[in-house]
Every structure is written in structure tokens, then in C-alpha cells.
Amino acid sequence: MYSIEIKNVSKSYPKDPEIQIVKNISLSIKHGSVFGFIGPNGAGKTSTIKMLVGLSHPTEGSIKIDNKSPDDPVLQKKLGFMPESPAFYQYLTGYEFLEFVASLFDIKDTDERIEKTLKEVDLLHAKDKRIRTYSKGMLQRLGLAQAIINNPDILFLDEPLDGLDPLGRAEIKKIILNLKSKGTTIFINTHILGDVEEICDTVSIIDKGEILVTGSPSVLSQGYKDLEDAFVTMIQNRRKERGDILIEGH
Ligand SMILES: Nc1ncnc2c1ncn2[C@@H]1O[C@H](COP(=O)(O)OP(=O)(O)OP(=O)(O)O)[C@@H](O)[C@H]1O
Ligand SMILES: [Mg+2]
């Protein structure tokens, strides 16, 4: 029933072992749902997603993805990950880059799969252009393409809507909802709240490594103007409780 189970996970880095970047978070994310992890800059979103895909490890607590450890090689083939700022080989074309990714996943029908994926992210027209000539939006689309080329069961997207114009955002949202309709579980880091309301079944608000609240966007917005108002108010209240210094008017 749950694709992602996070239990009492904390993370600190060896350089500052006393500073917890992620503080005792627990989450259960249902199979086939779209989950939004929302929080301001430096909240711990990327640190969390890196632990979920096995690129980093919790200092405390446990993570299970489809009942397996994120490091499990069988599981790894079923995951898709779009990092925050994907780095590409600039001299390759989009097509050549995806050929390289496909080879890592032992994909057999490579040409067919690449064409289908490029079409899905609307990048087929630029497949033979070198990546260094791509615009920011095109790079985002290529980042998404490399994350879905293996038809993942669980897809992790770190700020997939960043740098896209409204048209591009609408297209990516459509792709996300299409993947959801096929049963993919999707975990999204973002701070674009309007988009979250449209595509996420459940969201958690995280600030300074702590999850403040988890629920559906409509439930979290109750009693507030909208989700953004709920987000800002909850974070400010928590910071006041902690005794953080607040700037007047914020
Ligand atoms: N390798 C690292 N070593 C030490 N501290 C780190 C490391 N990576 C991240 N941090 C710190 O962890 C905190 C959380 O960073 P993280 O990148 O997870 O935030 P985020 O929520 O993804 O922010 P943003 O919205 O800006 O992407 C920050 O204070 C950051 O400086
Ligand atoms: Mg981040």
C-alpha cells in the first residue's frame, strides 16, 4: 500500500555533526499518489530526496522504498530521479545523452524508448542539437526525460518546475498527472505552491529540517486564504515558537 516509508529519519553531515539538517521526520506515501514536499530554501528538501534515492544515508532512522532499502540494486532500476540542477555532458546531443542513460538501465528497445520519451517531454525537435545550445526549459525537460526513460515505478523530482514558463509548467504538470494515471508514485520537491495544489494528493510542509504538517492541499488550506497563506503562516508561527529572529513585515 505504501511505496515510500520514512521512519524517524535524521541527517547531519560529518563536518557539523551537532546540526541536524533533517530532524526526526516520518512519512508514509501511498502507492500511485503524488506527494509534494514543500519548504523554503535550505529547509532540507534536497537532503531528504538524496536519502530516498540512495545518494546519501540517514544518520538515524530508516527508509524503505517498496519495502526495500534505497541502495538495493533491484530497486534502483525501478526508480527515476531528476536532480535539482542536472549536469549534462554539454558536447553530446540530447539523443546521445539519453542513449547513454538507456545503456545504464540495460534498455533493449533503445531507439524506440528514446523517441517516445523525447516526445513525451516535447524535446523531439531538438534531439540532434548539442546540449550546450539548450535553453533552461529544454534542460529541465531533458532532466525529466532521463528520469522517466526506464519507466520508473517511483519517480523523484527535485524542483521539476523551476525555470519553466507557465506553458512549460503546464506541460510538465500534464506529464506528471499522466504518469500518475499509469500508477507511478511521484515525490516532488518544490516551492511553487500554486502547482502543488493542482497536482499533489498530499503535501508536507518542511522548515529547518522539521515537518510542520502533512495533509491534502485542501485540508491544509482550511482556515487560510490559500495554501501559500497556510505555508507562510505555519512557518512563521513555528519560527516564533523556536525564538528565531524575524524580520518586521515577514
Ligand atoms: N553536503 C552538505 N554538507 C553540509 N551541509 C549541507 C550539505 N548539503 C546541504 N547542506 C545544508 O543542509 C541544509 C538543507 O539544504 P537542502 O539543500 O536540503 O535544502 P532545500 O530545502 O533543498 O533548499 P532549496 O529550496 O534551496 O533547494 C542547508 O542548510 C544546507 O546548507
Ligand atoms: Mg533543494
PDB file of C-alpha atoms and ligand atoms in Angstrom:
ATOM      1  CA  MET A   1       0.000   0.000   0.000  1.00  0.00           C
ATOM      2  CA  TYR A   2       2.835   2.407   0.798  1.00  0.00           C
ATOM      3  CA  SER A   3       5.621   2.947  -1.742  1.00  0.00           C
ATOM      4  CA  ILE A   4       7.733   5.173   0.471  1.00  0.00           C
ATOM      5  CA  GLU A   5       8.102   4.752   4.229  1.00  0.00           C
ATOM      6  CA  ILE A   6      10.319   7.103   6.181  1.00  0.00           C
ATOM      7  CA  LYS A   7      10.651   6.413   9.894  1.00  0.00           C
ATOM      8  CA  ASN A   8      12.246   8.828  12.352  1.00  0.00           C
ATOM      9  CA  VAL A   9      14.908   9.935   9.901  1.00  0.00           C
ATOM     10  CA  SER A  10      17.502  12.494  10.945  1.00  0.00           C
ATOM     11  CA  LYS A  11      20.517  13.660   8.995  1.00  0.00           C
ATOM     12  CA  SER A  12      23.628  15.577   9.928  1.00  0.00           C
ATOM     13  CA  TYR A  13      26.786  15.968   7.942  1.00  0.00           C
ATOM     14  CA  PRO A  14      30.152  14.844   9.380  1.00  0.00           C
ATOM     15  CA  LYS A  15      31.505  18.425   9.282  1.00  0.00           C
ATOM     16  CA  ASP A  16      28.772  19.689  11.662  1.00  0.00           C
ATOM     17  CA  PRO A  17      27.552  16.582  13.488  1.00  0.00           C
ATOM     18  CA  GLU A  18      25.571  18.622  16.026  1.00  0.00           C
ATOM     19  CA  ILE A  19      23.494  20.379  13.309  1.00  0.00           C
ATOM     20  CA  GLN A  20      20.581  18.266  12.140  1.00  0.00           C
ATOM     21  CA  ILE A  21      19.638  19.203   8.570  1.00  0.00           C
ATOM     22  CA  VAL A  22      16.679  16.803   8.781  1.00  0.00           C
ATOM     23  CA  LYS A  23      15.087  16.268  12.178  1.00  0.00           C
ATOM     24  CA  ASN A  24      13.231  13.089  13.027  1.00  0.00           C
ATOM     25  CA  ILE A  25      10.905  13.025  10.022  1.00  0.00           C
ATOM     26  CA  SER A  26       8.367  10.261   9.395  1.00  0.00           C
ATOM     27  CA  LEU A  27       6.202   9.882   6.280  1.00  0.00           C
ATOM     28  CA  SER A  28       4.189   7.155   4.597  1.00  0.00           C
ATOM     29  CA  ILE A  29       3.437   7.812   0.928  1.00  0.00           C
ATOM     30  CA  LYS A  30       0.763   5.764  -0.781  1.00  0.00           C
ATOM     31  CA  HIS A  31       1.425   3.765  -3.903  1.00  0.00           C
ATOM     32  CA  GLY A  32       0.320   5.667  -7.025  1.00  0.00           C
ATOM     33  CA  SER A  33      -0.019   9.040  -5.311  1.00  0.00           C
ATOM     34  CA  VAL A  34       1.669  12.372  -5.970  1.00  0.00           C
ATOM     35  CA  PHE A  35       3.395  13.757  -2.888  1.00  0.00           C
ATOM     36  CA  GLY A  36       4.674  17.339  -2.597  1.00  0.00           C
ATOM     37  CA  PHE A  37       7.482  18.238  -0.203  1.00  0.00           C
ATOM     38  CA  ILE A  38       7.239  21.988   0.194  1.00  0.00           C
ATOM     39  CA  GLY A  39       9.526  24.254   2.145  1.00  0.00           C
ATOM     40  CA  PRO A  40      11.627  27.395   1.860  1.00  0.00           C
ATOM     41  CA  ASN A  41      15.259  27.444   0.692  1.00  0.00           C
ATOM     42  CA  GLY A  42      17.502  25.387   2.923  1.00  0.00           C
ATOM     43  CA  ALA A  43      14.583  23.513   4.549  1.00  0.00           C
ATOM     44  CA  GLY A  44      16.096  20.073   3.877  1.00  0.00           C
ATOM     45  CA  LYS A  45      14.155  19.002   0.783  1.00  0.00           C
ATOM     46  CA  THR A  46      17.136  18.076  -1.393  1.00  0.00           C
ATOM     47  CA  SER A  47      18.894  16.415   1.549  1.00  0.00           C
ATOM     48  CA  THR A  48      15.802  14.225   2.022  1.00  0.00           C
ATOM     49  CA  ILE A  49      15.336  13.290  -1.636  1.00  0.00           C
ATOM     50  CA  LYS A  50      19.026  12.303  -1.851  1.00  0.00           C
ATOM     51  CA  MET A  51      18.492   9.852   1.015  1.00  0.00           C
ATOM     52  CA  LEU A  52      15.384   8.458  -0.708  1.00  0.00           C
ATOM     53  CA  VAL A  53      17.320   7.631  -3.890  1.00  0.00           C
ATOM     54  CA  GLY A  54      20.303   6.208  -2.020  1.00  0.00           C
ATOM     55  CA  LEU A  55      22.784   9.005  -2.793  1.00  0.00           C
ATOM     56  CA  SER A  56      23.145   9.781   0.897  1.00  0.00           C
ATOM     57  CA  HIS A  57      22.248   7.984   4.112  1.00  0.00           C
ATOM     58  CA  PRO A  58      20.306   8.905   7.246  1.00  0.00           C
ATOM     59  CA  THR A  59      22.269   9.450  10.443  1.00  0.00           C
ATOM     60  CA  GLU A  60      19.309   7.944  12.299  1.00  0.00           C
ATOM     61  CA  GLY A  61      16.077   6.199  11.311  1.00  0.00           C
ATOM     62  CA  SER A  62      15.087   4.042   8.355  1.00  0.00           C
ATOM     63  CA  ILE A  63      13.839   4.401   4.779  1.00  0.00           C
ATOM     64  CA  LYS A  64      12.000   1.734   2.818  1.00  0.00           C
ATOM     65  CA  ILE A  65      11.028   2.134  -0.834  1.00  0.00           C
ATOM     66  CA  ASP A  66       8.714  -0.636  -2.000  1.00  0.00           C
ATOM     67  CA  ASN A  67       9.835  -2.438   1.136  1.00  0.00           C
ATOM     68  CA  LYS A  68      13.479  -2.314   0.085  1.00  0.00           C
ATOM     69  CA  SER A  69      16.468  -0.258   1.120  1.00  0.00           C
ATOM     70  CA  PRO A  70      17.133   2.664  -1.299  1.00  0.00           C
ATOM     71  CA  ASP A  71      20.552   1.073  -2.023  1.00  0.00           C
ATOM     72  CA  ASP A  72      19.015  -2.150  -3.315  1.00  0.00           C
ATOM     73  CA  PRO A  73      20.219  -2.655  -6.934  1.00  0.00           C
ATOM     74  CA  VAL A  74      16.922  -4.281  -7.987  1.00  0.00           C
ATOM     75  CA  LEU A  75      15.001  -1.306  -6.623  1.00  0.00           C
ATOM     76  CA  GLN A  76      17.415   1.205  -8.203  1.00  0.00           C
ATOM     77  CA  LYS A  77      16.358   0.053 -11.694  1.00  0.00           C
ATOM     78  CA  LYS A  78      12.749   0.922 -10.855  1.00  0.00           C
ATOM     79  CA  LEU A  79      13.486   4.440  -9.620  1.00  0.00           C
ATOM     80  CA  GLY A  80      13.640   7.666 -11.571  1.00  0.00           C
ATOM     81  CA  PHE A  81      15.427  10.739 -10.252  1.00  0.00           C
ATOM     82  CA  MET A  82      15.536  14.241 -11.627  1.00  0.00           C
ATOM     83  CA  PRO A  83      18.119  16.183  -9.594  1.00  0.00           C
ATOM     84  CA  GLU A  84      17.843  19.853  -8.674  1.00  0.00           C
ATOM     85  CA  SER A  85      20.446  21.144 -11.127  1.00  0.00           C
ATOM     86  CA  PRO A  86      21.101  18.326 -13.564  1.00  0.00           C
ATOM     87  CA  ALA A  87      24.606  18.377 -15.051  1.00  0.00           C
ATOM     88  CA  PHE A  88      24.880  17.082 -18.573  1.00  0.00           C
ATOM     89  CA  TYR A  89      27.683  16.327 -20.998  1.00  0.00           C
ATOM     90  CA  GLN A  90      27.473  19.560 -22.956  1.00  0.00           C
ATOM     91  CA  TYR A  91      29.044  18.183 -26.143  1.00  0.00           C
ATOM     92  CA  LEU A  92      26.505  15.387 -26.523  1.00  0.00           C
ATOM     93  CA  THR A  93      23.180  15.818 -28.268  1.00  0.00           C
ATOM     94  CA  GLY A  94      20.021  15.206 -26.246  1.00  0.00           C
ATOM     95  CA  TYR A  95      19.583  11.923 -28.092  1.00  0.00           C
ATOM     96  CA  GLU A  96      23.147  10.772 -27.402  1.00  0.00           C
ATOM     97  CA  PHE A  97      22.779  11.636 -23.731  1.00  0.00           C
ATOM     98  CA  LEU A  98      19.613   9.546 -23.454  1.00  0.00           C
ATOM     99  CA  GLU A  99      21.380   6.683 -25.270  1.00  0.00           C
ATOM    100  CA  PHE A 100      23.978   6.798 -22.514  1.00  0.00           C
ATOM    101  CA  VAL A 101      21.290   6.780 -19.779  1.00  0.00           C
ATOM    102  CA  ALA A 102      19.440   3.935 -21.524  1.00  0.00           C
ATOM    103  CA  SER A 103      22.643   1.880 -21.531  1.00  0.00           C
ATOM    104  CA  LEU A 104      22.887   2.255 -17.734  1.00  0.00           C
ATOM    105  CA  PHE A 105      19.432   0.699 -17.403  1.00  0.00           C
ATOM    106  CA  ASP A 106      20.115  -2.097 -19.931  1.00  0.00           C
ATOM    107  CA  ILE A 107      17.175  -0.912 -22.025  1.00  0.00           C
ATOM    108  CA  LYS A 108      16.790  -3.127 -25.098  1.00  0.00           C
ATOM    109  CA  ASP A 109      14.499  -1.187 -27.453  1.00  0.00           C
ATOM    110  CA  THR A 110      16.691   1.894 -27.070  1.00  0.00           C
ATOM    111  CA  ASP A 111      15.734   3.910 -30.184  1.00  0.00           C
ATOM    112  CA  GLU A 112      12.038   3.391 -29.687  1.00  0.00           C
ATOM    113  CA  ARG A 113      12.205   4.249 -25.995  1.00  0.00           C
ATOM    114  CA  ILE A 114      14.275   7.403 -26.544  1.00  0.00           C
ATOM    115  CA  GLU A 115      11.948   8.685 -29.268  1.00  0.00           C
ATOM    116  CA  LYS A 116       8.909   8.012 -27.069  1.00  0.00           C
ATOM    117  CA  THR A 117      10.475   9.744 -24.067  1.00  0.00           C
ATOM    118  CA  LEU A 118      11.608  12.768 -26.089  1.00  0.00           C
ATOM    119  CA  LYS A 119       8.111  13.068 -27.490  1.00  0.00           C
ATOM    120  CA  GLU A 120       6.624  12.857 -24.021  1.00  0.00           C
ATOM    121  CA  VAL A 121       8.711  15.814 -22.780  1.00  0.00           C
ATOM    122  CA  ASP A 122       8.327  17.669 -26.096  1.00  0.00           C
ATOM    123  CA  LEU A 123      12.000  17.685 -26.987  1.00  0.00           C
ATOM    124  CA  LEU A 124      11.967  15.556 -30.128  1.00  0.00           C
ATOM    125  CA  HIS A 125      12.601  18.632 -32.296  1.00  0.00           C
ATOM    126  CA  ALA A 126      15.933  19.266 -30.516  1.00  0.00           C
ATOM    127  CA  LYS A 127      17.171  15.684 -30.264  1.00  0.00           C
ATOM    128  CA  ASP A 128      20.170  16.230 -32.556  1.00  0.00           C
ATOM    129  CA  LYS A 129      21.220  19.578 -31.095  1.00  0.00           C
ATOM    130  CA  ARG A 130      24.108  19.734 -28.652  1.00  0.00           C
ATOM    131  CA  ILE A 131      23.046  20.119 -25.031  1.00  0.00           C
ATOM    132  CA  ARG A 132      25.147  23.276 -24.661  1.00  0.00           C
ATOM    133  CA  THR A 133      22.698  25.018 -27.006  1.00  0.00           C
ATOM    134  CA  TYR A 134      19.636  24.079 -24.916  1.00  0.00           C
ATOM    135  CA  SER A 135      17.652  26.732 -23.022  1.00  0.00           C
ATOM    136  CA  LYS A 136      16.919  26.347 -19.308  1.00  0.00           C
ATOM    137  CA  GLY A 137      13.473  24.962 -20.022  1.00  0.00           C
ATOM    138  CA  MET A 138      14.908  22.462 -22.505  1.00  0.00           C
ATOM    139  CA  LEU A 139      17.440  21.316 -19.909  1.00  0.00           C
ATOM    140  CA  GLN A 140      14.604  20.786 -17.406  1.00  0.00           C
ATOM    141  CA  ARG A 141      12.786  18.671 -19.974  1.00  0.00           C
ATOM    142  CA  LEU A 142      15.928  16.628 -20.660  1.00  0.00           C
ATOM    143  CA  GLY A 143      16.315  16.172 -16.891  1.00  0.00           C
ATOM    144  CA  LEU A 144      12.791  14.818 -16.757  1.00  0.00           C
ATOM    145  CA  ALA A 145      13.410  12.616 -19.826  1.00  0.00           C
ATOM    146  CA  GLN A 146      16.425  10.915 -18.222  1.00  0.00           C
ATOM    147  CA  ALA A 147      14.335  10.331 -15.073  1.00  0.00           C
ATOM    148  CA  ILE A 148      11.471   8.573 -16.885  1.00  0.00           C
ATOM    149  CA  ILE A 149      13.295   6.694 -19.638  1.00  0.00           C
ATOM    150  CA  ASN A 150      13.319   3.481 -17.559  1.00  0.00           C
ATOM    151  CA  ASN A 151       9.527   3.646 -16.949  1.00  0.00           C
ATOM    152  CA  PRO A 152      10.081   4.015 -13.200  1.00  0.00           C
ATOM    153  CA  ASP A 153       7.609   2.763 -10.592  1.00  0.00           C
ATOM    154  CA  ILE A 154       8.641   5.596  -8.312  1.00  0.00           C
ATOM    155  CA  LEU A 155       9.766   8.958  -9.566  1.00  0.00           C
ATOM    156  CA  PHE A 156      11.649  11.560  -7.525  1.00  0.00           C
ATOM    157  CA  LEU A 157      11.642  15.104  -8.896  1.00  0.00           C
ATOM    158  CA  ASP A 158      13.663  17.873  -7.243  1.00  0.00           C
ATOM    159  CA  GLU A 159      12.156  21.213  -8.322  1.00  0.00           C
ATOM    160  CA  PRO A 160      10.940  19.997 -11.731  1.00  0.00           C
ATOM    161  CA  LEU A 161       9.053  23.231 -12.462  1.00  0.00           C
ATOM    162  CA  ASP A 162      11.925  25.584 -11.724  1.00  0.00           C
ATOM    163  CA  GLY A 163      12.885  27.851 -14.600  1.00  0.00           C
ATOM    164  CA  LEU A 164       9.906  26.919 -16.754  1.00  0.00           C
ATOM    165  CA  ASP A 165       7.485  29.441 -18.222  1.00  0.00           C
ATOM    166  CA  PRO A 166       3.750  28.960 -17.483  1.00  0.00           C
ATOM    167  CA  LEU A 167       3.295  26.981 -20.697  1.00  0.00           C
ATOM    168  CA  GLY A 168       6.217  24.703 -19.854  1.00  0.00           C
ATOM    169  CA  ARG A 169       4.921  24.252 -16.302  1.00  0.00           C
ATOM    170  CA  ALA A 170       1.505  23.277 -17.613  1.00  0.00           C
ATOM    171  CA  GLU A 171       3.111  20.676 -19.895  1.00  0.00           C
ATOM    172  CA  ILE A 172       5.253  19.169 -17.148  1.00  0.00           C
ATOM    173  CA  LYS A 173       2.233  19.018 -14.833  1.00  0.00           C
ATOM    174  CA  LYS A 174       0.345  17.173 -17.565  1.00  0.00           C
ATOM    175  CA  ILE A 175       3.197  14.679 -17.889  1.00  0.00           C
ATOM    176  CA  ILE A 176       3.245  14.166 -14.104  1.00  0.00           C
ATOM    177  CA  LEU A 177      -0.508  13.537 -13.986  1.00  0.00           C
ATOM    178  CA  ASN A 178      -0.234  11.188 -16.959  1.00  0.00           C
ATOM    179  CA  LEU A 179       2.461   9.165 -15.152  1.00  0.00           C
ATOM    180  CA  LYS A 180       0.246   9.102 -12.066  1.00  0.00           C
ATOM    181  CA  SER A 181      -2.635   7.715 -14.124  1.00  0.00           C
ATOM    182  CA  LYS A 182      -0.316   4.832 -15.105  1.00  0.00           C
ATOM    183  CA  GLY A 183       0.278   4.050 -11.427  1.00  0.00           C
ATOM    184  CA  THR A 184       3.639   5.772 -10.872  1.00  0.00           C
ATOM    185  CA  THR A 185       4.266   7.076  -7.363  1.00  0.00           C
ATOM    186  CA  ILE A 186       5.709  10.589  -7.577  1.00  0.00           C
ATOM    187  CA  PHE A 187       7.634  12.526  -4.938  1.00  0.00           C
ATOM    188  CA  ILE A 188       8.150  16.209  -5.794  1.00  0.00           C
ATOM    189  CA  ASN A 189      10.249  18.852  -4.049  1.00  0.00           C
ATOM    190  CA  THR A 190       9.010  22.325  -4.814  1.00  0.00           C
ATOM    191  CA  HIS A 191       8.227  25.785  -3.580  1.00  0.00           C
ATOM    192  CA  ILE A 192       5.819  26.685  -6.377  1.00  0.00           C
ATOM    193  CA  LEU A 193       2.663  26.352  -4.303  1.00  0.00           C
ATOM    194  CA  GLY A 194       0.022  27.001  -6.966  1.00  0.00           C
ATOM    195  CA  ASP A 195       1.247  23.996  -8.914  1.00  0.00           C
ATOM    196  CA  VAL A 196       1.273  21.830  -5.813  1.00  0.00           C
ATOM    197  CA  GLU A 197      -2.432  22.432  -5.282  1.00  0.00           C
ATOM    198  CA  GLU A 198      -3.138  21.198  -8.794  1.00  0.00           C
ATOM    199  CA  ILE A 199      -1.104  18.017  -8.848  1.00  0.00           C
ATOM    200  CA  CYS A 200      -0.424  16.744  -5.327  1.00  0.00           C
ATOM    201  CA  ASP A 201      -2.661  14.399  -3.345  1.00  0.00           C
ATOM    202  CA  THR A 202      -0.693  15.022  -0.160  1.00  0.00           C
ATOM    203  CA  VAL A 203       1.874  17.580   0.887  1.00  0.00           C
ATOM    204  CA  SER A 204       4.189  18.084   3.828  1.00  0.00           C
ATOM    205  CA  ILE A 205       5.485  21.480   4.829  1.00  0.00           C
ATOM    206  CA  ILE A 206       9.109  21.320   5.983  1.00  0.00           C
ATOM    207  CA  ASP A 207      11.143  24.111   7.564  1.00  0.00           C
ATOM    208  CA  LYS A 208      14.598  23.885   9.114  1.00  0.00           C
ATOM    209  CA  GLY A 209      14.522  20.116   8.835  1.00  0.00           C
ATOM    210  CA  GLU A 210      11.202  19.694  10.676  1.00  0.00           C
ATOM    211  CA  ILE A 211       7.936  18.564   9.123  1.00  0.00           C
ATOM    212  CA  LEU A 212       5.335  21.027  10.409  1.00  0.00           C
ATOM    213  CA  VAL A 213       2.231  19.430   8.920  1.00  0.00           C
ATOM    214  CA  THR A 214       1.122  16.767   6.414  1.00  0.00           C
ATOM    215  CA  GLY A 215      -2.215  16.544   4.606  1.00  0.00           C
ATOM    216  CA  SER A 216      -4.084  17.192   1.381  1.00  0.00           C
ATOM    217  CA  PRO A 217      -3.620  20.725  -0.046  1.00  0.00           C
ATOM    218  CA  SER A 218      -7.319  21.491   0.512  1.00  0.00           C
ATOM    219  CA  VAL A 219      -7.273  20.347   4.146  1.00  0.00           C
ATOM    220  CA  LEU A 220      -4.073  22.289   4.879  1.00  0.00           C
ATOM    221  CA  SER A 221      -5.562  25.450   3.336  1.00  0.00           C
ATOM    222  CA  GLN A 222      -8.652  25.344   5.557  1.00  0.00           C
ATOM    223  CA  GLY A 223      -8.872  28.443   7.714  1.00  0.00           C
ATOM    224  CA  TYR A 224      -6.325  30.257   5.498  1.00  0.00           C
ATOM    225  CA  LYS A 225      -6.681  32.327   2.312  1.00  0.00           C
ATOM    226  CA  ASP A 226      -4.930  29.630   0.285  1.00  0.00           C
ATOM    227  CA  LEU A 227      -2.065  27.155   0.524  1.00  0.00           C
ATOM    228  CA  GLU A 228       0.527  29.934   0.282  1.00  0.00           C
ATOM    229  CA  ASP A 229      -1.054  31.745   3.229  1.00  0.00           C
ATOM    230  CA  ALA A 230      -1.088  28.466   5.214  1.00  0.00           C
ATOM    231  CA  PHE A 231       2.568  27.839   4.269  1.00  0.00           C
ATOM    232  CA  VAL A 232       3.797  31.305   5.305  1.00  0.00           C
ATOM    233  CA  THR A 233       1.711  31.459   8.498  1.00  0.00           C
ATOM    234  CA  MET A 234       2.665  27.990   9.738  1.00  0.00           C
ATOM    235  CA  ILE A 235       6.356  28.569   9.102  1.00  0.00           C
ATOM    236  CA  GLN A 236       6.335  31.971  10.797  1.00  0.00           C
ATOM    237  CA  ASN A 237       4.463  30.643  13.825  1.00  0.00           C
ATOM    238  CA  ARG A 238       6.919  27.763  14.193  1.00  0.00           C
ATOM    239  CA  ARG A 239       9.871  30.131  13.884  1.00  0.00           C
ATOM    240  CA  LYS A 240       8.349  32.375  16.569  1.00  0.00           C
ATOM    241  CA  GLU A 241       7.912  29.356  18.854  1.00  0.00           C
ATOM    242  CA  ARG A 242      11.548  28.498  18.316  1.00  0.00           C
ATOM    243  CA  GLY A 243      12.510  32.077  19.130  1.00  0.00           C
ATOM    244  CA  ASP A 244      14.094  32.730  15.730  1.00  0.00           C
ATOM    245  CA  ILE A 245      14.712  36.353  14.803  1.00  0.00           C
ATOM    246  CA  LEU A 246      12.002  37.516  12.385  1.00  0.00           C
ATOM    247  CA  ILE A 247      12.289  40.468  10.039  1.00  0.00           C
ATOM    248  CA  GLU A 248       9.479  43.008  10.511  1.00  0.00           C
ATOM    249  CA  GLY A 249       6.710  42.549   7.969  1.00  0.00           C
ATOM    250  CA  HIS A 250       7.702  38.945   7.157  1.00  0.00           C
TER     251      HIS A 250
HETATM  252  N1  LIG B   1      26.862  18.266   1.836  1.00  0.00           N
HETATM  253  C1  LIG B   1      26.446  19.125   2.780  1.00  0.00           C
HETATM  254  N2  LIG B   1      27.229  19.397   3.863  1.00  0.00           N
HETATM  255  C2  LIG B   1      26.819  20.237   4.834  1.00  0.00           C
HETATM  256  N3  LIG B   1      25.625  20.893   4.816  1.00  0.00           N
HETATM  257  C3  LIG B   1      24.810  20.667   3.778  1.00  0.00           C
HETATM  258  C4  LIG B   1      25.166  19.780   2.699  1.00  0.00           C
HETATM  259  N4  LIG B   1      24.143  19.750   1.803  1.00  0.00           N
HETATM  260  C5  LIG B   1      23.188  20.590   2.293  1.00  0.00           C
HETATM  261  N5  LIG B   1      23.597  21.142   3.471  1.00  0.00           N
HETATM  262  C6  LIG B   1      22.813  22.070   4.294  1.00  0.00           C
HETATM  263  O1  LIG B   1      21.578  21.462   4.587  1.00  0.00           O
HETATM  264  C7  LIG B   1      20.524  22.424   4.664  1.00  0.00           C
HETATM  265  C8  LIG B   1      19.394  21.967   3.797  1.00  0.00           C
HETATM  266  O2  LIG B   1      19.788  22.004   2.446  1.00  0.00           O
HETATM  267  P1  LIG B   1      18.910  21.392   1.270  1.00  0.00           P
HETATM  268  O3  LIG B   1      19.713  21.515   0.027  1.00  0.00           O
HETATM  269  O4  LIG B   1      18.440  20.056   1.657  1.00  0.00           O
HETATM  270  O5  LIG B   1      17.682  22.412   1.268  1.00  0.00           O
HETATM  271  P2  LIG B   1      16.468  22.574   0.247  1.00  0.00           P
HETATM  272  O6  LIG B   1      15.219  22.512   1.048  1.00  0.00           O
HETATM  273  O7  LIG B   1      16.617  21.627  -0.875  1.00  0.00           O
HETATM  274  O8  LIG B   1      16.655  24.076  -0.268  1.00  0.00           O
HETATM  275  P3  LIG B   1      16.395  24.755  -1.725  1.00  0.00           P
HETATM  276  O9  LIG B   1      14.942  25.086  -1.791  1.00  0.00           O
HETATM  277  O10 LIG B   1      17.252  25.974  -1.670  1.00  0.00           O
HETATM  278  O11 LIG B   1      16.838  23.794  -2.769  1.00  0.00           O
HETATM  279  C9  LIG B   1      21.135  23.759   4.253  1.00  0.00           C
HETATM  280  O12 LIG B   1      21.398  24.498   5.421  1.00  0.00           O
HETATM  281  C10 LIG B   1      22.422  23.354   3.563  1.00  0.00           C
HETATM  282  O13 LIG B   1      23.410  24.343   3.731  1.00  0.00           O
HETATM  283 MG    MG B   2      16.859  21.863  -2.888  1.00  0.00          MG
END
